[in-house]
XYZ file of C-alpha atoms in Angstrom:
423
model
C 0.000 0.000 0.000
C 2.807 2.443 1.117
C 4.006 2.202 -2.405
C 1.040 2.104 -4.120
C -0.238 4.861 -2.515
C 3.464 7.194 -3.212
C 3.236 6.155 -7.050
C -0.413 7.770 -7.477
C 0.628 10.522 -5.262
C 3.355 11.488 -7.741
C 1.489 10.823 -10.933
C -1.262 12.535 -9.751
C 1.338 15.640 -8.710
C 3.053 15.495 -12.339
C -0.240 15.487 -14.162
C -1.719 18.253 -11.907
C 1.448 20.311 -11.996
C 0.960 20.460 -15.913
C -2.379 21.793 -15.607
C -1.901 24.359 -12.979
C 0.921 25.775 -14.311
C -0.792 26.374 -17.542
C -3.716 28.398 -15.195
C -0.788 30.428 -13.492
C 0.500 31.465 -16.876
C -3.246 32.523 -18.142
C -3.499 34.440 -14.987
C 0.314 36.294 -14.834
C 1.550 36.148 -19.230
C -0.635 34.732 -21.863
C -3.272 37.495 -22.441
C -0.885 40.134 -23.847
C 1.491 37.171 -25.391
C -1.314 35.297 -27.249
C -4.537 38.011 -27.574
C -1.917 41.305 -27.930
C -4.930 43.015 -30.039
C -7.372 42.893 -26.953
C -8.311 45.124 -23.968
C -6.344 44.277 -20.484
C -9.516 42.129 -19.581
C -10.964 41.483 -22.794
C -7.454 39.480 -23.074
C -7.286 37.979 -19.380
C -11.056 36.580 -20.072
C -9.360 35.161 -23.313
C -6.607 33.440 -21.835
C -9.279 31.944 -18.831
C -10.889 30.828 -21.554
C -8.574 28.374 -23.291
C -7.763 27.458 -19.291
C -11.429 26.829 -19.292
C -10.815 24.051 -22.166
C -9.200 22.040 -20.316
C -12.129 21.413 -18.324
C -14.524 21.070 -20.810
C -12.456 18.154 -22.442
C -11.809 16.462 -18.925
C -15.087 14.258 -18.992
C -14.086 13.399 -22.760
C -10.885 11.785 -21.146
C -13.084 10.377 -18.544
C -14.644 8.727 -21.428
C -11.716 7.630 -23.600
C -9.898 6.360 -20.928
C -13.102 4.821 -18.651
C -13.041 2.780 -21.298
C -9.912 1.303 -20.679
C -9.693 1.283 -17.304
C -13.021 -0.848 -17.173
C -12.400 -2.536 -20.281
C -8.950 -3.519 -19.909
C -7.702 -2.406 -16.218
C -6.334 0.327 -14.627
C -2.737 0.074 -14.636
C -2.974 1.160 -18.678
C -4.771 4.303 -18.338
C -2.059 5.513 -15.754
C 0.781 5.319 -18.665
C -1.287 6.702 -21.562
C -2.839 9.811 -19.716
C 0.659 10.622 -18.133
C 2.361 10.604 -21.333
C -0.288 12.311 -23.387
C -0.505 15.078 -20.834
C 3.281 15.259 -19.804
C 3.545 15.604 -24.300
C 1.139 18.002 -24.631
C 2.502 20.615 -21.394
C 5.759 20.647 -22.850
C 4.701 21.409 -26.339
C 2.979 24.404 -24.962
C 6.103 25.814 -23.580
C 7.459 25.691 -27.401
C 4.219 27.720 -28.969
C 5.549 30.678 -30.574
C 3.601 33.974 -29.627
C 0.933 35.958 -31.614
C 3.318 38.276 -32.651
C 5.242 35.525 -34.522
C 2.655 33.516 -36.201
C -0.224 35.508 -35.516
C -3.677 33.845 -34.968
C -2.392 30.255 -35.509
C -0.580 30.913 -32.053
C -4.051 31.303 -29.987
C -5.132 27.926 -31.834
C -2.354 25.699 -31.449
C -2.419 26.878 -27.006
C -6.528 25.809 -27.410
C -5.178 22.695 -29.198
C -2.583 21.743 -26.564
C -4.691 22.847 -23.888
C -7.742 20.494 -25.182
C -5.291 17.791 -24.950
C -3.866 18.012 -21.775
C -7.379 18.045 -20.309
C -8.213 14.582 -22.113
C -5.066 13.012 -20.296
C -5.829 14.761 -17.135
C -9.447 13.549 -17.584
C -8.002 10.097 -17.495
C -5.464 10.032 -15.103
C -7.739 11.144 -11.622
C -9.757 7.730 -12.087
C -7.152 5.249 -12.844
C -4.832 6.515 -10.224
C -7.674 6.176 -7.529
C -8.958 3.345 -8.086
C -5.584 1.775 -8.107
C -5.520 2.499 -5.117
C -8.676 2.409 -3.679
C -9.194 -1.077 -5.082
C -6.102 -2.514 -3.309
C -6.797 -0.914 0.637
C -8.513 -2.328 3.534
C -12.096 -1.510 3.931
C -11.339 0.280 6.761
C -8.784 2.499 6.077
C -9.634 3.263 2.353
C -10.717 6.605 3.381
C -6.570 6.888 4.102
C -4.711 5.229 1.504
C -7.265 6.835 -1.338
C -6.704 10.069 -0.031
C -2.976 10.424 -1.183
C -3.269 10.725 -5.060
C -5.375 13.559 -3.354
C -2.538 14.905 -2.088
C -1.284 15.059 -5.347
C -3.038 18.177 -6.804
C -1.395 19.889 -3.674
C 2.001 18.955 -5.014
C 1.634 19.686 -8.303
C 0.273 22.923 -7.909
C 3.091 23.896 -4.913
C 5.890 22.755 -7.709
C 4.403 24.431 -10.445
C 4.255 27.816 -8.690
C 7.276 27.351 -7.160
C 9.114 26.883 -9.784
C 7.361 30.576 -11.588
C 7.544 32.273 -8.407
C 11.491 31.526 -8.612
C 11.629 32.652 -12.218
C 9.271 35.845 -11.353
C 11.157 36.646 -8.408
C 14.746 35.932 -10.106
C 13.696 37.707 -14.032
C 13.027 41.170 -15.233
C 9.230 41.630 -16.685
C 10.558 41.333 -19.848
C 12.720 38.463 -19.336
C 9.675 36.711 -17.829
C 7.660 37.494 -20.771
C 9.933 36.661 -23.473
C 11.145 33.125 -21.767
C 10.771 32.604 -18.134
C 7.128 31.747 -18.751
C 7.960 29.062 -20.671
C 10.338 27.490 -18.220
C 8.101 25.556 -15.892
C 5.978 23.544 -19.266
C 9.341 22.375 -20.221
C 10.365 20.962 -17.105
C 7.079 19.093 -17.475
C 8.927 16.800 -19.961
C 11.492 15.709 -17.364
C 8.979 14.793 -14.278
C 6.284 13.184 -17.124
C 9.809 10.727 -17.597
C 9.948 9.941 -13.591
C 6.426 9.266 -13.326
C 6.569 6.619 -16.127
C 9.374 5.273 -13.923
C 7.698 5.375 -10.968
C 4.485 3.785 -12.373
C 6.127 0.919 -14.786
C 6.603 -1.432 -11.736
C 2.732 -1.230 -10.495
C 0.404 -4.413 -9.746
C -2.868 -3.823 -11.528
C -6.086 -3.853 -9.415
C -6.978 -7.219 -7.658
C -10.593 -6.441 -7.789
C -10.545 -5.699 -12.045
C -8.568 -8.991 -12.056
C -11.934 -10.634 -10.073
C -14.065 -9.664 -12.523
C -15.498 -12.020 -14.972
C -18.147 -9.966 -16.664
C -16.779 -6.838 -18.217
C -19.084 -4.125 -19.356
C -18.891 -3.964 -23.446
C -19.867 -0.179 -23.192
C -19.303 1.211 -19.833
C -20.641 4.785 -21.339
C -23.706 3.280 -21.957
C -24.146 1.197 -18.768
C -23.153 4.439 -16.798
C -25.816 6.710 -18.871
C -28.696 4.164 -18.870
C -28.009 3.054 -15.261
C -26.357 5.845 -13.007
C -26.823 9.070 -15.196
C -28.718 10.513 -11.896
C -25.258 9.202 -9.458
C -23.706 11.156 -12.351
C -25.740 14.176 -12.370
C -25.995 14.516 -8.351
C -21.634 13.424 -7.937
C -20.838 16.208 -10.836
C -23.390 18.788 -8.831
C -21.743 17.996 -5.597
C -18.102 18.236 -6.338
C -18.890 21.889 -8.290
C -17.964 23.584 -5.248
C -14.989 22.271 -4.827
C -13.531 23.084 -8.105
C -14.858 26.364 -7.848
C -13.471 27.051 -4.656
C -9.664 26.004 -5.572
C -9.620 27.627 -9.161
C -10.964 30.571 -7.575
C -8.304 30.965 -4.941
C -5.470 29.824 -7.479
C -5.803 30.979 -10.103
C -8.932 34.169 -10.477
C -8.040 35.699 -7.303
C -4.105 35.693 -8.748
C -5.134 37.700 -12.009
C -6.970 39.668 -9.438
C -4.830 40.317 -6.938
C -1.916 41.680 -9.355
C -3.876 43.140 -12.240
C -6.824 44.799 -9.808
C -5.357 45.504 -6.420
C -1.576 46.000 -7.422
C 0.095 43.110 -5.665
C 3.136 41.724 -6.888
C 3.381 38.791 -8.523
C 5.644 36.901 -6.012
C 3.197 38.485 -2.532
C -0.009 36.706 -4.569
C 1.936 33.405 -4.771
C 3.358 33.113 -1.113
C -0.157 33.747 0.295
C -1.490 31.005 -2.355
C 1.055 28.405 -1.796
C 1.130 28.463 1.627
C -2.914 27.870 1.948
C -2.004 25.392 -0.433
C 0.538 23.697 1.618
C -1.561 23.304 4.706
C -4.407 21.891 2.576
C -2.004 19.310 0.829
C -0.982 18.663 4.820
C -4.425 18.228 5.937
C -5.756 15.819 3.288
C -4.463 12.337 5.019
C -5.974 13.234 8.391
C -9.239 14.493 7.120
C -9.394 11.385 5.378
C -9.131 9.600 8.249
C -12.224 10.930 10.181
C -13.872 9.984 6.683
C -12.988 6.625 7.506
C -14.622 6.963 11.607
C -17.456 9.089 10.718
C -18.105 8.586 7.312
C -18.111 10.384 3.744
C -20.987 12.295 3.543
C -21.328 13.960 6.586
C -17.598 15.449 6.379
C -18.757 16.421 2.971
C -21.858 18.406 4.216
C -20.104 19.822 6.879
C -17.647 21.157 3.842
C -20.350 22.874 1.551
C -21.440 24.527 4.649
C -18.579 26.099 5.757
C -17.709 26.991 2.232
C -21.326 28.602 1.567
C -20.026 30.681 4.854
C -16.913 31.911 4.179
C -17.296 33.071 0.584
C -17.784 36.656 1.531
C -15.321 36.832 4.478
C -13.197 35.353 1.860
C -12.849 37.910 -0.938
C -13.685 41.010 1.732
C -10.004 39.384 3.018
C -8.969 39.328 -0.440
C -9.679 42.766 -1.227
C -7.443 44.433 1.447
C -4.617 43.517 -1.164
C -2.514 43.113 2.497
C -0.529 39.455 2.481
C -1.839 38.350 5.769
C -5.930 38.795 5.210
C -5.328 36.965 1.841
C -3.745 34.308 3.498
C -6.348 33.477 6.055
C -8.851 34.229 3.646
C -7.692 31.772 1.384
C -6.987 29.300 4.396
C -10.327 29.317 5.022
C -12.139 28.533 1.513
C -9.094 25.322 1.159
C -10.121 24.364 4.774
C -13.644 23.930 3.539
C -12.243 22.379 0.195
C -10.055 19.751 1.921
C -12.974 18.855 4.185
C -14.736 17.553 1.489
C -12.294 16.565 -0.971
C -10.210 14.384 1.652
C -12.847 11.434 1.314
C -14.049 11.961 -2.294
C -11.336 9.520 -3.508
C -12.796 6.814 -1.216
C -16.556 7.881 -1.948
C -16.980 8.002 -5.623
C -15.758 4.696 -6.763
C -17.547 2.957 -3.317
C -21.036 4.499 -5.310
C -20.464 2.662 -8.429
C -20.035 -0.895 -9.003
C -16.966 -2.515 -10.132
C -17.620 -3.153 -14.114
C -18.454 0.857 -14.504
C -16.476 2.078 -12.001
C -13.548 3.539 -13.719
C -16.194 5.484 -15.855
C -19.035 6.465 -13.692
C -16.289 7.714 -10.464
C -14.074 9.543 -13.625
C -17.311 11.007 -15.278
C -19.110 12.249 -12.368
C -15.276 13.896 -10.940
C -14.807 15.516 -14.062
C -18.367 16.862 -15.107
C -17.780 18.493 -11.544
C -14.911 20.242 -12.761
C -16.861 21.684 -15.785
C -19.379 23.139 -13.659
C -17.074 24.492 -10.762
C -13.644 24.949 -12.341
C -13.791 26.114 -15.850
C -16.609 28.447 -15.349
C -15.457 29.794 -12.279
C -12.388 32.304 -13.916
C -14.236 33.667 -16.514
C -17.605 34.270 -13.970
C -15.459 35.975 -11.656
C -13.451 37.772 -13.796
C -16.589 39.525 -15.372
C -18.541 39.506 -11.985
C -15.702 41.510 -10.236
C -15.067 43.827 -13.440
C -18.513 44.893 -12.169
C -18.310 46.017 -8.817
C -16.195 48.409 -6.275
C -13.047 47.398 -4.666
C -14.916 44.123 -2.865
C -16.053 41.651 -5.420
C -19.138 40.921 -3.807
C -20.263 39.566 -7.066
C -17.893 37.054 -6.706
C -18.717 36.147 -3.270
C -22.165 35.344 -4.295
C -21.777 33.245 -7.140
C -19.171 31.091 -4.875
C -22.022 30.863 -2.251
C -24.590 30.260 -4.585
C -22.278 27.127 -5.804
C -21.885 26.063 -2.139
C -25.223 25.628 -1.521
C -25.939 23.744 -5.041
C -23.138 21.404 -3.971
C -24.616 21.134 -0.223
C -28.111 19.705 -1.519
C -26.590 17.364 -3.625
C -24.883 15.658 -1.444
C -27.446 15.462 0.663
C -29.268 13.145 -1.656
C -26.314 11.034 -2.129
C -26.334 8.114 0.039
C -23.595 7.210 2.547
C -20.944 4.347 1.403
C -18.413 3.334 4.122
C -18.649 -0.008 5.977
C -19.776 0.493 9.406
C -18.613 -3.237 10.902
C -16.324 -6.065 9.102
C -20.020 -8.220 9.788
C -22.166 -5.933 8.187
C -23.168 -6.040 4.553
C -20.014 -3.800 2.545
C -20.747 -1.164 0.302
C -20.370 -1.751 -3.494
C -16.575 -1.362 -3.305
C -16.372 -4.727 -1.379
């Protein structure tokens, strides 16, 4: 389990570190590189919107890749996605900029960025259910929780490594170059993760089954499309709550309020850092009190803090960011801790890799690609405060909240009781 559960945790960190650092560049360099002949916002809700892209050709992946993983195991899925995305982050970094090829350069980043979604799209449900499949009962909650770690870590080394380059480069260094720094690293860590992965056992309970679905799509649509619905619904919020904090309130904070680049990314990162910290132990009251209650008690707090979160914001002063944005990851990691043990415990085994992938990344289409673009335009609106933005956050919170209230709970109460559909 120990190294089962470090392999996801690092795939999941390299494949999440290519997609956030594409969202830091759209928030700090690609507006005036790629969409030069826009307005300062007309251009910033340009570049959100190729981030957005990403998201919108997640559940595709979830698709293309479900497949596999129920068709033909889950090991598979975790090479494919990794190099497709890993291939597709560095090729960004080599995209020459409007200037130099004009409107071809705009296309080829929505081209890129549509693929690195359909690996990403891929990757959450095979590396989970790897895991998932292979842990005790008991402590599932636990061992599924660390490829959750793994957006922590990818997002910590991919704004590491910018906030070095921003901190070490002149503006115009950064623009012509530095930028491009962090996709091409992405080559060399999409390399370890192969390494890391090559050596893995595939799942013992895809090797019990006998009866493989010949569609899963269609078994998922005609059979769960309400789990579907009600799982993508539920996990909005907490897309919109990290894509929010990482990447709109960044364009914010520097473009709006005057912060420096390298303030906006210490405050981020280190309400990053304690959420990446907290995941494991949140997981494990999952695993005592159960899924759904932690993720009620999550929605809550988040449809609660939304406001005290971007009046924080709005004081531009490193310290109120920080708590503000420790606050809205608090409520994130709350839920988000457990969701790696609850979704595939909801679906049975022959759909699983599917249904759990499907339902994860419709989620992220309603919470995360939306969620720059709204509150971009919501907060172009207003004074100083975005209250705008707090109220669309809220209103996302409480979507999220009833939701999972109609989603039943899943972990095993006693070894002699009847197990949930994982077991």
């Amino acid at each position: 389990m120990v190294r089962l559960a470090a392999a996801s945790l690092a795939g999941t960190a390299i494949e999440f570190y290519d997609f956030f650092v594409y969202g830091t560049a759209a928030a700090l360099v690609l507006g005036p590189l790629f969409f030069p002949t826009f307005s300062p916002l007309a251009g910033t809700l340009a570049a959100f919107g190729t981030f957005a892209v990403g998201f919108v050709a997640r559940p595709l992946g979830s698709v293309v890749f479900g497949h596999i993983g129920d068709r033909h195991g889950r090991r598979p899925v975790l090479v494919v996605s990794l190099l497709l995305t890993g291939a597709a982050t560095v090729a960004v970094g080599c995209v020459p900029t409007y200037d130099t090829i004009g409107v071809a350069a705009p296309v080829l980043l929505l081209v890129l960025r549509f693929l690195q979604g359909l690996g990403l799209g891929g990757e959450w449900g095979g590396a989970v259910l790897l895991t998932a499949e292979h842990a005790p009962a008991g402590r599932r909650g636990l061992w599924s929780s660390f490829p959750q770690v793994g957006p922590a870590v990818g997002f910590l080394l991919a704004n590491g490594v910018t906030l070095a380059l921003a901190a070490s480069l002149s503006e115009a260094q950064f623009a012509q170059w530095g930028w491009r720094v962090p996709f091409w690293a992405a080559g060399v860590l999409a390399v370890a993760g192969l390494w890391l992965r090559s050596s893995l056992p595939e799942s013992p309970r895809f090797l019990e089954l006998r009866d493989h679905a010949r569609v899963p799509l269609v078994e998922v649509v005609r059979d769960h499309w309400r789990l579907v619905l009600l799982t993508a619904g539920a996990l909005a919020v907490g897309y919109a709550i990290f894509y929010a904090v990482t990447t709109w309130s960044l364009a914010y904070g520097t473009e709006r309020l005057g912060v420096s680049r390298v303030d906006m990314l210490v405050c981020i990162m280190g309400a990053v850092l304690v959420k990446g910290a907290l995941t494991p132990p949140a997981a494990m009251l999952g695993d005592r009190y159960g899924r759904r209650p932690l993720c009620l008690a999550g929605c809550a707090a988040a449809a609660v803090w939304m406001f005290p979160m971007v009046a924080l914001l709005a004081t531009g002063e490193p310290l109120p960011m920080f708590l503000g944005f420790l606050g809205a990851l608090l409520a994130f990691v709350t839920m988000f801790a457990v969701i790696a043990a609850y979704l595939p415990e909801l679906y049975e085994p022959r759909v699983r890799c599917t249904g759990a992938a499907v339902g994860y990344n419709l989620g992220g289409v309603l919470g995360g690609a939306l969620t720059p673009v709204a509150a971009t335009a919501l907060a172009e609106q207003g004074g100083r405060v975005p209250w705008g933005v707090g109220a669309y956050l809220t209103g996302i919170a409480l979507l999220s909240l009833g939701c999972f209230a109609l989603l039943p709970e899943t972990r095993p109460v006693r070894a002699v009781v009847a197990a949930p559909v994982m077991d």
